[in-house]
Amino acid sequence: MSPVSDPGFLLYFLTQATEREPGFWNWAFYWFSQEVVVVVVGLLLIIGFVTINAIGLIYAELKIAGHIQRRPAMMEVGWHGFLQPVMDAVKLLVKELTTPTAVNRPLFVVAPVIVFLPVLIAFIVIPFSERLIVRDLNLGLLLIFAFSALNVIGILIGGWASNNKYSLLGALRSVSQNVAYEIPILLSVMSVVIMTNTLRMTELVAAQEKVWFVLVQPVAAILYFIAATAETNRLPFDIPEAEGELVAGFHSEYSGMRFALFFLAEYSNMFIVAAVFATLFLGGWHGPILPGPIWFLLKVYVLVFLVIVARWTFPRLRFDQLMTLAWKVLIPFALANLLVTALVIKLIR
Amino acid sequence: MTEGNITSLDTEKKVASGLTEQTFWLNMGPQHPATHGVLRIVLHLDGERVVEAEPVIGYVHRGHERMGETRGYAQFLPNNSRMDYLGAMTYNHAYCAAVEKLAGIEVPPRAEYIRVITSEFNRLSSHLLFLGAYLMDLGAFTPFLYIWEEREEINDILNHVTGSRLTYCYNRFGGVHKDIDDQFTAGARAYIKRQRKRFKMYDKLVTGNVIFQNRTQGVGAITPEQAFNYGVTGPCLRACGVEYDIRKKEPYSVYSEVEFMIPTGRNGDAFDRYAVRLAEMEQSLRIIEQCLDRLPQGAYINDNVPQYLAPDPGEVFFAFESPRGETNIFIVSDGSRIPYRMHWKTPSYTNLSILAELVRGQFIADVISIMGSLDLVIPEIDK
């Protein structure tokens, strides 16, 4: 176990630093050589993975959409259009970053970064396998939800700074949607947490060695999946973007790489949401024959596939209907499920 | 928002009394994905709620009526298909029928049947496009492409005889430009068979969809009284439960000889307007099928019509059922080769007039839903 994931670490660090014990500098050297290297290499790997994942998901989305819509989709660049998303990425990189004159420039520039950074941080605690995890923090699950909630601040800032009424409406919708859907997500996740008594991602997976929690907690799993789809702003819950109503919502004024960062965040969010589902309900890396990371990715991408299919099937909900679904359906069910779980656990123990 | 924010008197009072509520103006269009063309709707919004809406038209004004008064009767034919480019054939058909009524030209029965077949095909393709575009407005993109595929089939069938795929100019005074052949008939019959199955699919996929029902049921309900006051016609009127269809009430061409129903709704909301159009498509298939069965042999055009038509002085009023509703043509002839006066009353224009009343107090998302369900074609409004 690394010192960072120990809750006593900060206290230890402070006492050591103030008392100037001779062992402090030895310890500090150890910390820099171990922790910083791990985190830096981990972050680089994450950035690489996020990019490849987004490119792969864009390809998958366009191809799946093509097959659902009975058209060949992209076929020109590379085998079955395989290089098309790469070319799109290159195009977005070299595109001009236009900035309308009336925008609040600093906020306008910083918003895509605020949207994208929390996504990177959430990847730190995702357990690809027992050992393939950047930092196995004991508050791992909490970290994911804490940082994915930051995402919405970026959207709000972007929508506000654009000085465009459509963008502002999209941003406001996004905030209320995220506030509404965080609650059923956390409530449904809580019922798993009180069963396992831990927030550490690896322990949550280890607890499912015999039986996946999707069988023990089916209601929580369904509620989480619905609410999490809404969190990622995907159809039928994509009302912050709502190209039919709000043109493109909060990112109408963005171009080039700034727009791409919003996009990258959306696709990575899809992955994170599915990864949390796989970790909490589908037994993470557990599975016969194949190695752990493959099982994990398989489960995640099956879920992502479902989300993509839903996008190309359903119409969009209206704003008030979206809120009704969260406050009047998902939250009561999640609360009831939590109460029942707590009661059963109390009786068993 | 800072600049361009106009507060209403009401809001000023609210601000003066210490409330910080603020309403704002939002331009929906002329460039907006859901206005299907260059329609501008100025929305006065209180958050997501619409306080007031005002449609602004005139961005594609082309002066078709004036053009009709500056050229010969036959020279105006291609303009018809540009008025309502989705119902081009019905306009073409009706204009020819109106001029024939004015000049007293006889039309061979075969030509009348061909006209009805092609007009109904055009009505089908127009309604199909409505269905696809409406679902796209509501956020479902996939059905749009399914419908595009079916519309392609109709375009292929009509292309075979008319030579064009969208702006048809197929009807002539006294008949049609070209006779239909066995290939056309076989293609039409095969299409009808396929399409009937697909309507069942739409029933499953769209009508039964909970999200679609939530987005449309009870949204933008029109009462029959409102519809009469605003002059709403076509499927929008029939959705209120009013059984009114020019093809039945004042039959032109051979509509009196074929059997079909007038589908009506009950609540007059967006869902009923969708349902009426879906049912109407099935009736169109029925009409085409009957016309194909009874198609008489003989001439497809009256050869005695002079090249330069100069009807006797007089006037004609002709009403017909275009895919969007009742369209009226009024032509005054002074005996010359050029009409003295030509006037068109188009249904999208009157249907649009009720939009402001329907969207008052609704959400922005409902504005899209209501506007889509009215099935507006903007160049038809700005003729």
Coordinates of N, CA, C and O in Angstrom, one line a residue, chain A residues 153-311:
Chain A
I153 N -19.6 22.2 -13.6 CA -19.2 23.6 -13.4 C -18.6 24.1 -14.7 O -18.9 25.2 -15.1
G154 N -17.8 23.2 -15.4 CA -17.2 23.6 -16.6 C -18.3 23.9 -17.7 O -18.2 24.9 -18.4
I155 N -19.3 23.1 -17.7 CA -20.4 23.3 -18.7 C -21.1 24.6 -18.4 O -21.4 25.4 -19.3
L156 N -21.4 24.9 -17.1 CA -22.0 26.1 -16.7 C -21.2 27.3 -17.1 O -21.7 28.3 -17.7
I157 N -19.9 27.2 -16.8 CA -19.0 28.4 -17.2 C -19.0 28.6 -18.7 O -19.1 29.7 -19.2
G158 N -18.9 27.4 -19.4 CA -18.8 27.5 -20.9 C -20.1 28.2 -21.4 O -20.1 29.0 -22.3
G159 N -21.2 27.7 -20.9 CA -22.5 28.2 -21.4 C -22.7 29.7 -21.0 O -23.2 30.5 -21.8
W160 N -22.3 30.1 -19.8 CA -22.4 31.4 -19.4 C -21.5 32.4 -20.2 O -21.9 33.4 -20.7
A161 N -20.2 31.9 -20.3 CA -19.2 32.8 -20.9 C -19.5 33.0 -22.4 O -19.0 34.0 -23.0
S162 N -20.2 32.1 -23.0 CA -20.5 32.2 -24.5 C -21.3 33.4 -24.9 O -21.3 33.8 -26.0
N163 N -22.0 34.0 -23.9 CA -22.8 35.2 -24.1 C -23.8 34.9 -25.2 O -24.0 35.7 -26.2
N164 N -24.4 33.7 -25.2 CA -25.4 33.2 -26.2 C -26.5 32.7 -25.4 O -26.3 31.9 -24.5
K165 N -27.8 33.1 -25.7 CA -28.9 32.7 -24.9 C -29.1 31.2 -25.0 O -29.5 30.5 -24.0
Y166 N -28.9 30.6 -26.2 CA -29.1 29.2 -26.3 C -28.1 28.4 -25.4 O -28.4 27.5 -24.7
S167 N -26.8 28.9 -25.4 CA -25.8 28.3 -24.6 C -26.2 28.4 -23.1 O -26.0 27.4 -22.3
L168 N -26.6 29.6 -22.7 CA -27.0 29.8 -21.3 C -28.1 28.8 -20.9 O -28.1 28.2 -19.8
L169 N -29.1 28.7 -21.8 CA -30.2 27.8 -21.5 C -29.7 26.4 -21.3 O -30.1 25.6 -20.4
G170 N -28.8 26.0 -22.2 CA -28.2 24.6 -22.2 C -27.5 24.4 -20.9 O -27.6 23.4 -20.3
A171 N -26.7 25.4 -20.5 CA -25.9 25.3 -19.3 C -26.8 25.2 -18.1 O -26.6 24.3 -17.2
L172 N -27.9 26.0 -18.0 CA -28.8 25.9 -16.9 C -29.5 24.6 -16.8 O -29.6 24.0 -15.7
R173 N -29.9 24.1 -18.0 CA -30.5 22.8 -18.0 C -29.5 21.7 -17.5 O -29.9 20.8 -16.7
S174 N -28.3 21.8 -17.9 CA -27.3 20.9 -17.5 C -27.1 20.8 -16.0 O -27.0 19.8 -15.4
V175 N -27.1 22.0 -15.4 CA -26.9 22.1 -14.0 C -28.0 21.4 -13.2 O -27.8 20.5 -12.4
S176 N -29.2 21.7 -13.6 CA -30.4 21.2 -12.9 C -30.4 19.7 -13.1 O -30.8 18.9 -12.3
Q177 N -30.1 19.2 -14.4 CA -30.1 17.8 -14.7 C -29.1 17.1 -13.8 O -29.3 16.0 -13.3
N178 N -27.9 17.7 -13.7 CA -26.8 17.0 -13.0 C -27.1 16.9 -11.5 O -26.9 15.9 -10.8
V179 N -27.7 18.0 -11.0 CA -28.0 18.0 -9.5 C -29.1 16.9 -9.3 O -29.0 16.2 -8.3
A180 N -30.1 16.9 -10.2 CA -31.2 15.9 -10.0 C -30.6 14.5 -10.1 O -31.1 13.6 -9.4
Y181 N -29.7 14.2 -11.0 CA -29.4 12.8 -11.3 C -28.2 12.3 -10.4 O -28.0 11.1 -10.3
E182 N -27.4 13.3 -9.8 CA -26.4 12.8 -8.8 C -27.1 12.0 -7.7 O -26.5 11.0 -7.2
I183 N -28.3 12.4 -7.3 CA -28.9 11.9 -6.1 C -29.2 10.4 -6.3 O -28.8 9.5 -5.5
P184 N -30.0 10.0 -7.3 CA -30.3 8.6 -7.5 C -29.0 7.8 -7.8 O -28.9 6.6 -7.3
I185 N -28.0 8.4 -8.4 CA -26.8 7.7 -8.6 C -26.1 7.3 -7.3 O -25.8 6.1 -7.0
L186 N -26.0 8.3 -6.4 CA -25.3 8.1 -5.1 C -26.2 7.1 -4.3 O -25.6 6.2 -3.6
L187 N -27.5 7.3 -4.3 CA -28.3 6.4 -3.5 C -28.2 5.0 -3.9 O -28.2 4.1 -3.1
S188 N -28.2 4.8 -5.3 CA -28.2 3.4 -5.7 C -26.8 2.8 -5.5 O -26.7 1.6 -5.2
V189 N -25.8 3.6 -5.6 CA -24.4 3.1 -5.3 C -24.3 2.8 -3.8 O -23.6 1.9 -3.4
M190 N -24.9 3.6 -3.0 CA -24.8 3.5 -1.5 C -25.3 2.1 -1.1 O -24.7 1.5 -0.1
S191 N -26.3 1.5 -1.7 CA -26.8 0.2 -1.3 C -25.7 -0.9 -1.6 O -25.7 -1.8 -0.8
V192 N -24.9 -0.7 -2.5 CA -23.8 -1.6 -2.7 C -22.7 -1.3 -1.7 O -22.1 -2.3 -1.1
V193 N -22.5 -0.1 -1.4 CA -21.4 0.3 -0.5 C -21.7 -0.3 0.9 O -20.9 -0.8 1.6
I194 N -23.0 -0.1 1.4 CA -23.3 -0.6 2.7 C -23.3 -2.2 2.8 O -23.2 -2.7 3.8
M195 N -23.4 -2.8 1.6 CA -23.2 -4.2 1.6 C -21.8 -4.7 1.8 O -21.5 -5.6 2.5
T196 N -20.9 -3.9 1.1 CA -19.5 -4.3 1.1 C -18.7 -3.6 2.2 O -17.6 -4.0 2.6
N197 N -19.3 -2.5 2.7 CA -18.6 -1.7 3.7 C -17.3 -1.1 3.3 O -16.4 -1.0 4.1
T198 N -17.2 -0.8 2.1 CA -15.9 -0.2 1.6 C -16.2 0.7 0.4 O -17.2 0.6 -0.3
L199 N -15.3 1.7 0.2 CA -15.3 2.6 -0.9 C -14.1 2.3 -1.9 O -14.0 3.0 -2.9
R200 N -13.3 1.4 -1.5 CA -12.1 1.1 -2.3 C -12.5 0.2 -3.5 O -13.2 -0.8 -3.3
M201 N -12.1 0.6 -4.6 CA -12.6 0.0 -5.9 C -12.2 -1.5 -5.9 O -13.0 -2.3 -6.3
T202 N -11.0 -1.8 -5.6 CA -10.5 -3.2 -5.7 C -11.3 -4.1 -4.7 O -11.6 -5.2 -5.0
E203 N -11.6 -3.5 -3.5 CA -12.3 -4.4 -2.5 C -13.8 -4.6 -3.0 O -14.4 -5.6 -2.8
L204 N -14.3 -3.5 -3.7 CA -15.7 -3.7 -4.2 C -15.7 -4.8 -5.2 O -16.7 -5.6 -5.3
V205 N -14.7 -4.9 -6.0 CA -14.7 -6.0 -7.0 C -14.4 -7.3 -6.4 O -15.1 -8.3 -6.7
A206 N -13.5 -7.3 -5.4 CA -13.1 -8.6 -4.7 C -14.4 -9.2 -4.0 O -14.5 -10.4 -4.0
A207 N -15.2 -8.3 -3.6 CA -16.4 -8.8 -2.9 C -17.4 -9.6 -3.8 O -18.3 -10.2 -3.3
Q208 N -17.2 -9.4 -5.1 CA -18.1 -10.0 -6.1 C -17.5 -11.3 -6.7 O -17.9 -11.7 -7.8
E209 N -16.5 -11.9 -6.0 CA -15.9 -13.1 -6.5 C -16.9 -14.2 -6.8 O -16.8 -14.9 -7.8
K210 N -17.8 -14.4 -5.9 CA -18.7 -15.5 -6.0 C -20.0 -15.1 -6.8 O -20.4 -15.8 -7.7
V211 N -20.6 -14.0 -6.5 CA -21.8 -13.6 -7.2 C -21.7 -12.1 -7.5 O -21.3 -11.3 -6.7
W212 N -22.1 -11.7 -8.8 CA -22.1 -10.3 -9.2 C -23.3 -9.6 -8.5 O -24.3 -10.1 -8.3
F213 N -23.0 -8.3 -8.1 CA -24.0 -7.6 -7.4 C -25.2 -7.2 -8.3 O -26.3 -6.8 -7.7
V214 N -25.1 -7.4 -9.6 CA -26.3 -7.1 -10.4 C -27.4 -8.1 -10.1 O -28.6 -7.8 -10.2
L215 N -27.0 -9.3 -9.6 CA -28.0 -10.3 -9.2 C -28.6 -10.0 -7.8 O -29.7 -10.2 -7.5
V216 N -27.7 -9.4 -7.0 CA -28.1 -9.1 -5.6 C -28.9 -7.8 -5.5 O -29.9 -7.7 -4.8
Q217 N -28.5 -6.9 -6.3 CA -29.1 -5.5 -6.3 C -29.6 -5.1 -7.7 O -29.1 -4.1 -8.3
P218 N -30.5 -5.9 -8.3 CA -30.9 -5.5 -9.6 C -31.6 -4.1 -9.7 O -31.3 -3.4 -10.7
V219 N -32.3 -3.7 -8.7 CA -33.0 -2.4 -8.8 C -32.0 -1.3 -8.8 O -32.0 -0.4 -9.6
A220 N -31.0 -1.4 -7.9 CA -29.9 -0.4 -7.9 C -29.2 -0.4 -9.2 O -28.9 0.7 -9.7
A221 N -29.0 -1.5 -9.8 CA -28.2 -1.5 -11.1 C -29.0 -0.8 -12.2 O -28.4 0.0 -12.9
I222 N -30.3 -1.1 -12.2 CA -31.1 -0.4 -13.3 C -31.2 1.1 -13.0 O -31.0 1.9 -13.9
L223 N -31.4 1.5 -11.8 CA -31.5 2.9 -11.4 C -30.2 3.6 -11.8 O -30.2 4.7 -12.3
Y224 N -29.1 2.9 -11.4 CA -27.8 3.5 -11.7 C -27.6 3.7 -13.2 O -27.1 4.8 -13.6
F225 N -28.0 2.7 -13.9 CA -27.7 2.8 -15.4 C -28.5 3.9 -16.0 O -28.0 4.7 -16.8
I226 N -29.8 4.0 -15.6 CA -30.6 5.1 -16.2 C -30.0 6.5 -15.8 O -29.8 7.4 -16.6
A227 N -29.7 6.6 -14.5 CA -29.3 7.9 -14.0 C -27.9 8.3 -14.6 O -27.6 9.4 -14.9
A228 N -27.1 7.2 -14.8 CA -25.7 7.5 -15.3 C -25.8 7.9 -16.8 O -25.0 8.7 -17.2
T229 N -26.7 7.3 -17.5 CA -26.9 7.7 -18.9 C -27.3 9.2 -19.0 O -26.8 9.9 -19.8
A230 N -28.1 9.6 -18.0 CA -28.5 11.0 -18.0 C -27.3 11.9 -17.6 O -27.1 13.0 -18.1
E231 N -26.4 11.4 -16.7 CA -25.3 12.1 -16.3 C -24.3 12.4 -17.5 O -23.7 13.4 -17.5
T232 N -24.3 11.5 -18.4 CA -23.4 11.7 -19.5 C -24.0 12.5 -20.6 O -23.4 12.7 -21.7
N233 N -25.2 13.0 -20.4 CA -25.9 13.9 -21.4 C -26.0 13.2 -22.7 O -25.8 13.7 -23.8
R234 N -26.5 11.9 -22.7 CA -26.7 11.2 -23.9 C -28.2 11.1 -24.1 O -29.0 11.1 -23.2
L235 N -28.6 11.0 -25.4 CA -30.0 10.7 -25.7 C -30.5 9.4 -25.0 O -29.7 8.5 -24.9
P236 N -31.7 9.3 -24.5 CA -32.8 10.3 -24.5 C -32.7 11.5 -23.5 O -33.6 12.1 -23.3
F237 N -31.5 11.6 -22.9 CA -31.4 12.7 -21.8 C -30.5 13.8 -22.3 O -29.9 14.4 -21.4
D238 N -30.3 14.1 -23.6 CA -29.3 15.0 -24.0 C -29.9 16.5 -24.0 O -29.4 17.2 -24.9
I239 N -30.8 16.8 -23.2 CA -31.4 18.1 -23.3 C -30.4 19.3 -23.1 O -30.8 20.4 -23.6
P240 N -29.3 19.2 -22.4 CA -28.4 20.4 -22.5 C -27.9 20.7 -23.9 O -27.6 21.8 -24.2
E241 N -27.7 19.7 -24.7 CA -27.3 19.9 -26.1 C -28.5 20.1 -27.0 O -28.6 21.2 -27.6
A242 N -29.4 19.2 -27.0 CA -30.7 19.3 -27.7 C -30.6 20.0 -29.0 O -31.1 21.1 -29.1
E243 N -29.9 19.4 -30.0 CA -29.7 20.2 -31.2 C -31.0 20.6 -31.9 O -31.0 21.6 -32.6
G244 N -32.1 20.0 -31.6 CA -33.3 20.4 -32.2 C -33.9 21.7 -31.6 O -34.6 22.5 -32.2
E245 N -33.6 21.8 -30.3 CA -34.2 23.0 -29.6 C -33.2 24.1 -29.4 O -33.5 25.3 -29.7
L246 N -32.0 23.7 -28.8 CA -31.1 24.8 -28.4 C -29.9 24.8 -29.4 O -28.8 25.2 -29.0
V247 N -30.1 24.4 -30.6 CA -29.0 24.4 -31.6 C -27.9 23.4 -31.2 O -27.8 22.3 -31.7
A248 N -27.0 23.8 -30.3 CA -26.1 22.8 -29.8 C -25.9 23.0 -28.3 O -24.9 22.6 -27.7
G249 N -26.8 23.8 -27.7 CA -26.7 24.1 -26.2 C -25.4 24.7 -25.8 O -25.0 25.7 -26.5
F250 N -24.8 24.2 -24.7 CA -23.7 25.0 -24.1 C -22.5 25.1 -25.0 O -21.6 25.9 -24.7
H251 N -22.3 24.2 -26.0 CA -21.1 24.4 -26.8 C -21.3 24.9 -28.2 O -20.5 24.7 -29.1
S252 N -22.4 25.7 -28.4 CA -22.7 26.3 -29.7 C -21.5 27.1 -30.2 O -21.3 27.2 -31.4
E253 N -20.9 27.9 -29.3 CA -19.9 28.9 -29.8 C -18.5 28.3 -29.9 O -17.6 29.0 -30.2
Y254 N -18.3 27.0 -29.5 CA -17.0 26.5 -29.4 C -16.6 25.8 -30.8 O -17.4 25.3 -31.5
S255 N -15.3 25.9 -31.1 CA -14.8 25.3 -32.3 C -13.5 24.6 -32.0 O -12.9 24.8 -31.0
G256 N -13.0 23.9 -33.0 CA -11.7 23.3 -33.0 C -11.5 22.4 -31.7 O -12.4 21.6 -31.3
M257 N -10.3 22.5 -31.1 CA -9.9 21.7 -30.0 C -10.8 21.9 -28.8 O -11.0 21.0 -28.0
R258 N -11.2 23.2 -28.6 CA -12.1 23.4 -27.5 C -13.4 22.6 -27.5 O -13.8 22.0 -26.5
F259 N -13.9 22.6 -28.7 CA -15.1 21.8 -28.9 C -14.8 20.3 -28.7 O -15.5 19.5 -28.0
A260 N -13.6 19.9 -29.2 CA -13.2 18.5 -29.1 C -13.0 18.1 -27.6 O -13.2 17.0 -27.3
L261 N -12.6 19.1 -26.8 CA -12.4 18.7 -25.4 C -13.7 18.4 -24.7 O -13.8 17.4 -23.9
F262 N -14.8 19.1 -25.1 CA -16.1 18.8 -24.6 C -16.5 17.4 -25.0 O -17.1 16.6 -24.3
F263 N -16.2 17.1 -26.3 CA -16.5 15.8 -26.9 C -15.7 14.7 -26.2 O -16.3 13.7 -25.9
L264 N -14.4 15.0 -26.0 CA -13.6 14.0 -25.4 C -14.1 13.7 -24.0 O -14.1 12.5 -23.5
A265 N -14.5 14.7 -23.3 CA -15.0 14.6 -21.9 C -16.3 13.7 -21.9 O -16.5 12.8 -21.1
E266 N -17.1 14.0 -22.9 CA -18.4 13.2 -23.0 C -18.1 11.7 -23.2 O -18.7 10.9 -22.5
Y267 N -17.2 11.4 -24.2 CA -16.9 10.0 -24.5 C -16.2 9.4 -23.3 O -16.4 8.2 -23.0
S268 N -15.3 10.1 -22.6 CA -14.6 9.5 -21.5 C -15.6 9.3 -20.3 O -15.5 8.3 -19.6
N269 N -16.5 10.2 -20.2 CA -17.5 10.1 -19.1 C -18.3 8.8 -19.4 O -18.7 8.1 -18.4
M270 N -18.7 8.6 -20.6 CA -19.4 7.3 -20.9 C -18.6 6.1 -20.4 O -19.2 5.2 -19.9
F271 N -17.3 6.2 -20.7 CA -16.5 5.1 -20.3 C -16.4 4.9 -18.7 O -16.6 3.9 -18.2
I272 N -16.3 6.1 -18.1 CA -16.2 6.1 -16.6 C -17.5 5.5 -16.0 O -17.5 4.7 -15.1
V273 N -18.6 6.0 -16.5 CA -19.9 5.6 -16.0 C -20.1 4.1 -16.2 O -20.5 3.4 -15.2
A274 N -19.7 3.6 -17.3 CA -19.8 2.2 -17.6 C -18.8 1.4 -16.7 O -19.1 0.3 -16.3
A275 N -17.6 2.0 -16.5 CA -16.6 1.3 -15.7 C -17.1 1.2 -14.3 O -16.9 0.1 -13.6
V276 N -17.7 2.2 -13.8 CA -18.2 2.1 -12.4 C -19.3 1.1 -12.3 O -19.4 0.3 -11.4
F277 N -20.1 1.0 -13.3 CA -21.2 0.0 -13.4 C -20.6 -1.4 -13.3 O -21.0 -2.3 -12.6
A278 N -19.5 -1.6 -14.2 CA -18.9 -2.9 -14.3 C -18.2 -3.2 -12.9 O -18.2 -4.4 -12.5
T279 N -17.7 -2.2 -12.3 CA -17.0 -2.5 -11.0 C -18.0 -2.8 -9.9 O -17.7 -3.7 -9.1
L280 N -19.1 -2.1 -9.9 CA -20.0 -2.2 -8.8 C -21.0 -3.4 -8.9 O -21.3 -4.0 -8.0
F281 N -21.4 -3.6 -10.2 CA -22.4 -4.6 -10.4 C -22.0 -5.8 -11.2 O -22.7 -6.8 -11.1
L282 N -21.0 -5.7 -12.0 CA -20.7 -6.8 -13.0 C -19.4 -7.5 -12.6 O -18.8 -8.2 -13.5
G283 N -19.0 -7.3 -11.4 CA -17.8 -8.1 -11.0 C -16.5 -7.7 -11.6 O -15.5 -8.4 -11.5
G284 N -16.4 -6.5 -12.1 CA -15.1 -5.9 -12.5 C -14.3 -6.8 -13.4 O -14.8 -7.2 -14.5
W285 N -13.1 -7.2 -12.9 CA -12.3 -8.0 -13.8 C -12.5 -9.5 -13.7 O -11.9 -10.3 -14.3
H286 N -13.5 -9.9 -12.8 CA -13.8 -11.3 -12.6 C -14.4 -12.0 -13.9 O -15.2 -11.4 -14.6
G287 N -13.9 -13.2 -14.2 CA -14.5 -13.9 -15.4 C -13.6 -15.1 -15.7 O -12.4 -15.0 -15.3
P288 N -14.1 -16.1 -16.3 CA -13.3 -17.3 -16.6 C -12.4 -17.1 -17.8 O -12.6 -16.2 -18.6
I289 N -11.3 -17.9 -17.8 CA -10.4 -18.1 -18.9 C -9.6 -16.8 -19.3 O -8.4 -16.7 -19.0
L290 N -10.3 -15.8 -19.8 CA -9.6 -14.6 -20.2 C -9.0 -13.8 -19.1 O -9.5 -13.9 -17.9
P291 N -7.9 -13.0 -19.4 CA -7.3 -12.2 -18.3 C -8.2 -11.1 -17.8 O -9.1 -10.7 -18.6
G292 N -8.0 -10.6 -16.6 CA -8.8 -9.6 -16.0 C -9.1 -8.4 -16.8 O -10.3 -8.1 -17.0
P293 N -8.1 -7.7 -17.3 CA -8.4 -6.4 -18.0 C -9.3 -6.6 -19.2 O -10.1 -5.8 -19.5
I294 N -9.1 -7.8 -19.8 CA -10.0 -8.0 -21.0 C -11.4 -8.2 -20.6 O -12.4 -7.6 -21.2
W295 N -11.7 -8.9 -19.5 CA -13.0 -9.0 -19.0 C -13.6 -7.7 -18.6 O -14.7 -7.4 -19.0
F296 N -12.8 -6.9 -18.0 CA -13.2 -5.6 -17.5 C -13.6 -4.7 -18.7 O -14.8 -4.2 -18.8
L297 N -12.7 -4.6 -19.7 CA -13.0 -3.8 -20.9 C -14.2 -4.4 -21.7 O -15.1 -3.6 -22.2
L298 N -14.3 -5.7 -21.7 CA -15.5 -6.3 -22.4 C -16.8 -5.8 -21.8 O -17.7 -5.4 -22.5
K299 N -16.9 -5.9 -20.4 CA -18.1 -5.5 -19.7 C -18.4 -4.0 -20.0 O -19.5 -3.6 -20.2
V300 N -17.3 -3.2 -19.9 CA -17.5 -1.8 -20.1 C -18.0 -1.5 -21.5 O -19.0 -0.7 -21.6
Y301 N -17.4 -2.1 -22.5 CA -17.8 -1.8 -23.8 C -19.2 -2.3 -24.2 O -19.9 -1.7 -25.1
V302 N -19.6 -3.4 -23.6 CA -21.0 -3.9 -23.8 C -22.0 -2.8 -23.3 O -23.0 -2.5 -23.9
L303 N -21.7 -2.3 -22.1 CA -22.5 -1.2 -21.6 C -22.5 0.0 -22.4 O -23.6 0.6 -22.7
V304 N -21.3 0.4 -22.9 CA -21.3 1.6 -23.8 C -22.1 1.3 -25.1 O -22.8 2.2 -25.6
F305 N -22.0 0.1 -25.6 CA -22.8 -0.3 -26.7 C -24.3 0.0 -26.5 O -25.0 0.5 -27.3
L306 N -24.7 -0.4 -25.3 CA -26.2 -0.2 -25.0 C -26.5 1.3 -25.0 O -27.6 1.7 -25.5
V307 N -25.6 2.1 -24.4 CA -25.9 3.5 -24.4 C -25.9 4.1 -25.8 O -26.8 4.9 -26.1
I308 N -25.0 3.6 -26.6 CA -25.0 4.1 -28.0 C -26.3 3.7 -28.7 O -26.9 4.5 -29.4
V309 N -26.7 2.5 -28.6 CA -27.9 2.0 -29.2 C -29.1 2.8 -28.7 O -30.0 3.2 -29.5
A310 N -29.2 3.1 -27.4 CA -30.3 3.9 -26.9 C -30.3 5.3 -27.6 O -31.4 5.8 -27.9
R311 N -29.1 5.8 -27.8 CA -29.1 7.2 -28.4 C -29.7 7.2 -29.8 O -30.4 8.1 -30.2

